[in-house]
Amino acid sequence: MPRYFLDFQDGEMWLRDEEGQHYESLQAARDAAIAALPDVGREAPPPDGRRAFVAYVRDEAGAKLCTVRLDLAAECGPDGHDRGR
């Protein structure tokens, strides 16, 4: 079974996977990255309400095989009510 590495980026912060994990396929590794991103998104939001979380799936040679992105955007009107778009 191949070993894949899941690296995470939250703005300037990087979490590099140094150990990796065995997955049945690239799709299984990609699915693990997708499943992990919502947990990362539970952190306190920045003042502007925008955040981008990215996960990268690498192989044992270090090649990036997948990029998974979760974008967060919270918008409110000046009186605290969402104006809708």
Coordinates of N, CA, C and O in Angstrom, one line a residue:
M1 N 0.9 -1.2 0.0 CA 0.0 0.0 0.0 C 0.9 1.2 0.0 O 1.8 1.3 0.8
P2 N 0.6 2.2 -0.9 CA 1.5 3.4 -0.9 C 1.3 4.3 0.3 O 0.3 4.4 0.9
R3 N 2.4 5.0 0.6 CA 2.4 6.0 1.7 C 2.2 7.4 1.1 O 2.9 7.8 0.1
Y4 N 1.3 8.1 1.7 CA 1.0 9.5 1.3 C 1.2 10.4 2.5 O 1.1 10.0 3.6
F5 N 1.5 11.7 2.2 CA 1.7 12.7 3.2 C 0.7 13.8 3.1 O 0.5 14.2 1.9
L6 N 0.1 14.2 4.2 CA -0.9 15.3 4.1 C -0.4 16.5 4.8 O -0.2 16.5 6.0
D7 N -0.1 17.5 4.1 CA 0.4 18.8 4.6 C -0.8 19.8 4.7 O -1.7 19.8 3.8
F8 N -0.8 20.6 5.7 CA -1.9 21.6 5.8 C -1.3 23.0 5.9 O -0.3 23.2 6.5
Q9 N -2.0 23.9 5.3 CA -1.7 25.4 5.3 C -2.9 26.2 5.8 O -4.0 26.0 5.3
D10 N -2.7 27.1 6.7 CA -3.7 28.0 7.2 C -3.0 29.3 7.2 O -2.4 29.7 8.1
G11 N -3.2 30.1 6.1 CA -2.5 31.4 5.9 C -1.0 31.2 5.9 O -0.5 30.4 5.1
E12 N -0.4 31.8 6.9 CA 1.1 31.7 7.0 C 1.5 30.4 7.7 O 2.7 30.1 7.7
M13 N 0.6 29.8 8.4 CA 1.0 28.6 9.2 C 1.0 27.3 8.3 O 0.0 27.0 7.6
W14 N 2.1 26.5 8.4 CA 2.2 25.3 7.7 C 2.3 24.1 8.7 O 3.1 24.2 9.7
L15 N 1.6 23.0 8.4 CA 1.8 21.8 9.2 C 2.3 20.7 8.2 O 1.5 20.3 7.3
R16 N 3.5 20.4 8.2 CA 4.1 19.4 7.3 C 4.1 18.0 7.9 O 4.6 17.8 9.0
D17 N 3.5 17.1 7.2 CA 3.4 15.7 7.6 C 4.8 15.1 7.3 O 5.2 14.9 6.1
E18 N 5.5 14.7 8.3 CA 6.8 14.1 8.2 C 6.8 12.6 8.2 O 7.7 11.9 7.8
E19 N 5.7 12.0 8.7 CA 5.6 10.5 8.8 C 4.8 9.9 7.7 O 5.1 8.8 7.3
G20 N 3.8 10.5 7.3 CA 2.9 9.9 6.2 C 2.0 8.8 6.8 O 2.1 8.5 7.9
Q21 N 1.2 8.3 5.9 CA 0.3 7.2 6.3 C 0.0 6.4 5.0 O 0.0 6.9 3.9
H22 N -0.2 5.1 5.2 CA -0.6 4.3 4.1 C -2.0 4.4 3.8 O -2.9 4.3 4.7
Y23 N -2.4 4.6 2.5 CA -3.7 4.6 2.0 C -3.8 3.7 0.9 O -2.9 3.5 0.1
E24 N -5.0 3.2 0.7 CA -5.2 2.2 -0.4 C -5.0 2.8 -1.8 O -4.6 2.2 -2.7
S25 N -5.3 4.1 -1.9 CA -5.2 4.8 -3.2 C -5.0 6.3 -3.0 O -5.2 6.8 -1.9
L26 N -4.7 7.0 -4.1 CA -4.6 8.4 -4.0 C -6.0 9.0 -3.6 O -6.0 10.0 -2.8
Q27 N -7.0 8.5 -4.1 CA -8.4 9.0 -3.8 C -8.6 8.8 -2.3 O -9.2 9.7 -1.7
A28 N -8.2 7.8 -1.7 CA -8.4 7.6 -0.2 C -7.6 8.6 0.5 O -8.1 9.2 1.5
A29 N -6.4 8.9 0.1 CA -5.6 10.0 0.7 C -6.3 11.4 0.6 O -6.3 12.2 1.5
R30 N -6.8 11.6 -0.6 CA -7.5 12.9 -0.9 C -8.7 13.0 0.0 O -9.0 14.0 0.6
D31 N -9.4 11.9 0.1 CA -10.6 11.9 1.0 C -10.3 12.1 2.4 O -11.0 12.8 3.2
A32 N -9.1 11.6 2.9 CA -8.7 11.9 4.3 C -8.4 13.4 4.5 O -8.7 14.0 5.5
A33 N -7.8 14.0 3.4 CA -7.5 15.5 3.5 C -8.8 16.3 3.5 O -8.9 17.2 4.3
I34 N -9.8 15.9 2.7 CA -11.1 16.5 2.7 C -11.7 16.4 4.1 O -12.3 17.4 4.6
A35 N -11.7 15.2 4.7 CA -12.3 15.0 6.0 C -11.6 15.8 7.1 O -12.3 16.2 8.1
A36 N -10.3 16.1 7.0 CA -9.6 16.8 8.0 C -9.8 18.3 8.0 O -9.8 19.0 9.0
L37 N -10.1 18.9 6.8 CA -10.2 20.3 6.7 C -11.3 21.0 7.6 O -11.0 22.0 8.2
P38 N -12.5 20.4 7.7 CA -13.5 21.1 8.6 C -13.0 21.2 10.0 O -13.3 22.1 10.7
D39 N -12.2 20.2 10.5 CA -11.7 20.3 11.9 C -10.7 21.5 12.0 O -10.8 22.2 13.0
V40 N -9.9 21.7 11.0 CA -9.0 22.8 11.0 C -9.8 24.1 11.0 O -9.5 25.1 11.7
G41 N -10.9 24.2 10.3 CA -11.8 25.4 10.2 C -12.5 25.7 11.5 O -13.1 26.8 11.5
R42 N -12.4 24.9 12.5 CA -13.1 25.3 13.8 C -12.4 26.2 14.6 O -12.8 26.7 15.7
E43 N -11.2 26.6 14.2 CA -10.4 27.6 15.0 C -11.1 28.9 14.9 O -11.9 29.2 14.0
A44 N -10.7 29.8 15.9 CA -11.4 31.1 15.9 C -11.1 31.9 14.6 O -9.9 31.9 14.1
P45 N -12.1 32.5 14.0 CA -11.9 33.2 12.7 C -11.1 34.5 12.9 O -11.2 35.1 14.0
P46 N -10.5 35.0 11.9 CA -9.8 36.3 12.0 C -10.8 37.4 12.0 O -12.0 37.2 11.6
P47 N -10.4 38.7 12.3 CA -11.4 39.8 12.4 C -12.2 40.0 11.1 O -13.3 40.4 11.1
D48 N -11.5 39.8 9.9 CA -12.2 40.1 8.7 C -13.2 38.9 8.2 O -13.9 39.0 7.3
G49 N -13.2 37.8 9.0 CA -14.1 36.7 8.7 C -13.7 35.9 7.5 O -14.5 35.0 7.1
R50 N -12.5 36.0 7.0 CA -12.1 35.3 5.8 C -10.9 34.4 6.2 O -10.0 34.8 6.9
R51 N -11.0 33.2 5.6 CA -9.9 32.3 5.9 C -9.8 31.3 4.8 O -10.9 30.9 4.3
A52 N -8.6 30.8 4.4 CA -8.4 29.8 3.4 C -7.6 28.7 4.0 O -6.5 29.0 4.5
F53 N -8.1 27.5 4.0 CA -7.4 26.3 4.5 C -7.0 25.5 3.3 O -7.9 25.3 2.4
V54 N -5.8 25.0 3.2 CA -5.4 24.2 2.1 C -4.7 22.9 2.6 O -3.9 23.0 3.6
A55 N -5.0 21.8 2.0 CA -4.3 20.5 2.3 C -3.7 20.1 1.0 O -4.2 20.2 -0.1
Y56 N -2.5 19.6 1.1 CA -1.7 19.0 0.0 C -1.5 17.5 0.2 O -1.1 17.2 1.3
V57 N -1.7 16.7 -0.8 CA -1.3 15.3 -0.7 C -0.1 15.1 -1.5 O 0.0 15.5 -2.7
R58 N 1.0 14.6 -0.8 CA 2.2 14.3 -1.5 C 2.5 12.8 -1.5 O 2.1 12.1 -0.6
D59 N 3.3 12.4 -2.5 CA 3.8 11.0 -2.5 C 5.1 10.9 -1.8 O 5.6 11.9 -1.2
E60 N 5.7 9.7 -1.7 CA 6.9 9.5 -1.0 C 8.1 10.3 -1.6 O 9.1 10.6 -0.9
A61 N 8.0 10.6 -2.9 CA 9.1 11.4 -3.5 C 8.9 12.9 -3.3 O 9.8 13.7 -3.6
G62 N 7.8 13.3 -2.6 CA 7.6 14.7 -2.3 C 6.8 15.4 -3.4 O 6.5 16.6 -3.2
A63 N 6.3 14.7 -4.4 CA 5.5 15.4 -5.4 C 4.1 15.6 -4.9 O 3.5 14.8 -4.3
K64 N 3.6 16.9 -5.1 CA 2.2 17.2 -4.8 C 1.3 16.6 -5.8 O 1.4 16.8 -7.0
L65 N 0.4 15.8 -5.3 CA -0.5 15.0 -6.2 C -1.9 15.6 -6.2 O -2.7 15.5 -7.1
C66 N -2.3 16.2 -5.0 CA -3.7 16.8 -4.9 C -3.6 18.1 -4.1 O -2.7 18.2 -3.2
T67 N -4.4 19.0 -4.4 CA -4.6 20.2 -3.5 C -6.1 20.3 -3.2 O -7.0 20.2 -4.1
V68 N -6.4 20.4 -1.9 CA -7.8 20.4 -1.4 C -7.9 21.8 -0.7 O -7.1 22.1 0.2
R69 N -8.9 22.6 -1.0 CA -9.1 23.9 -0.4 C -10.5 24.1 0.2 O -11.5 23.6 -0.3
L70 N -10.5 24.7 1.4 CA -11.7 25.1 2.0 C -11.6 26.6 2.3 O -10.7 27.0 3.1
D71 N -12.5 27.3 1.7 CA -12.5 28.8 1.9 C -13.7 29.2 2.8 O -14.8 28.7 2.7
L72 N -13.4 30.1 3.8 CA -14.4 30.5 4.7 C -14.5 32.0 4.5 O -13.6 32.8 4.4
A73 N -15.8 32.5 4.4 CA -16.1 33.9 4.2 C -17.3 34.2 5.0 O -18.4 33.7 4.7
A74 N -17.3 35.1 6.0 CA -18.4 35.5 6.7 C -18.7 37.0 6.4 O -17.7 37.8 6.6
E75 N -19.9 37.4 6.0 CA -20.2 38.7 5.6 C -21.4 39.2 6.4 O -22.4 38.5 6.4
C76 N -21.3 40.4 6.9 CA -22.5 41.0 7.6 C -22.6 42.5 7.1 O -21.6 43.1 6.8
G77 N -23.8 43.0 7.1 CA -24.0 44.4 6.8 C -23.6 45.3 8.0 O -23.3 44.8 9.1
P78 N -23.6 46.6 7.8 CA -23.1 47.5 8.9 C -24.0 47.4 10.1 O -23.5 47.6 11.2
D79 N -25.3 47.0 10.0 CA -26.1 46.9 11.2 C -26.2 45.5 11.8 O -27.0 45.2 12.6
G80 N -25.3 44.6 11.2 CA -25.2 43.3 11.7 C -26.1 42.3 11.0 O -26.1 41.1 11.3
H81 N -26.9 42.8 10.0 CA -27.7 41.9 9.2 C -27.1 41.6 7.8 O -26.6 42.6 7.2
D82 N -27.2 40.4 7.4 CA -26.6 40.0 6.1 C -27.5 40.7 5.0 O -28.7 40.6 5.1
R83 N -26.9 41.3 4.1 CA -27.6 42.0 3.0 C -27.9 41.1 1.9 O -28.6 41.4 1.0
G84 N -27.3 39.9 1.9 CA -27.5 39.0 0.8 C -26.9 39.5 -0.5 O -26.7 40.7 -0.7
R85 N -26.7 38.7 -1.4 CA -26.1 39.1 -2.7 C -26.9 38.6 -3.8 O -27.5 37.7 -3.8

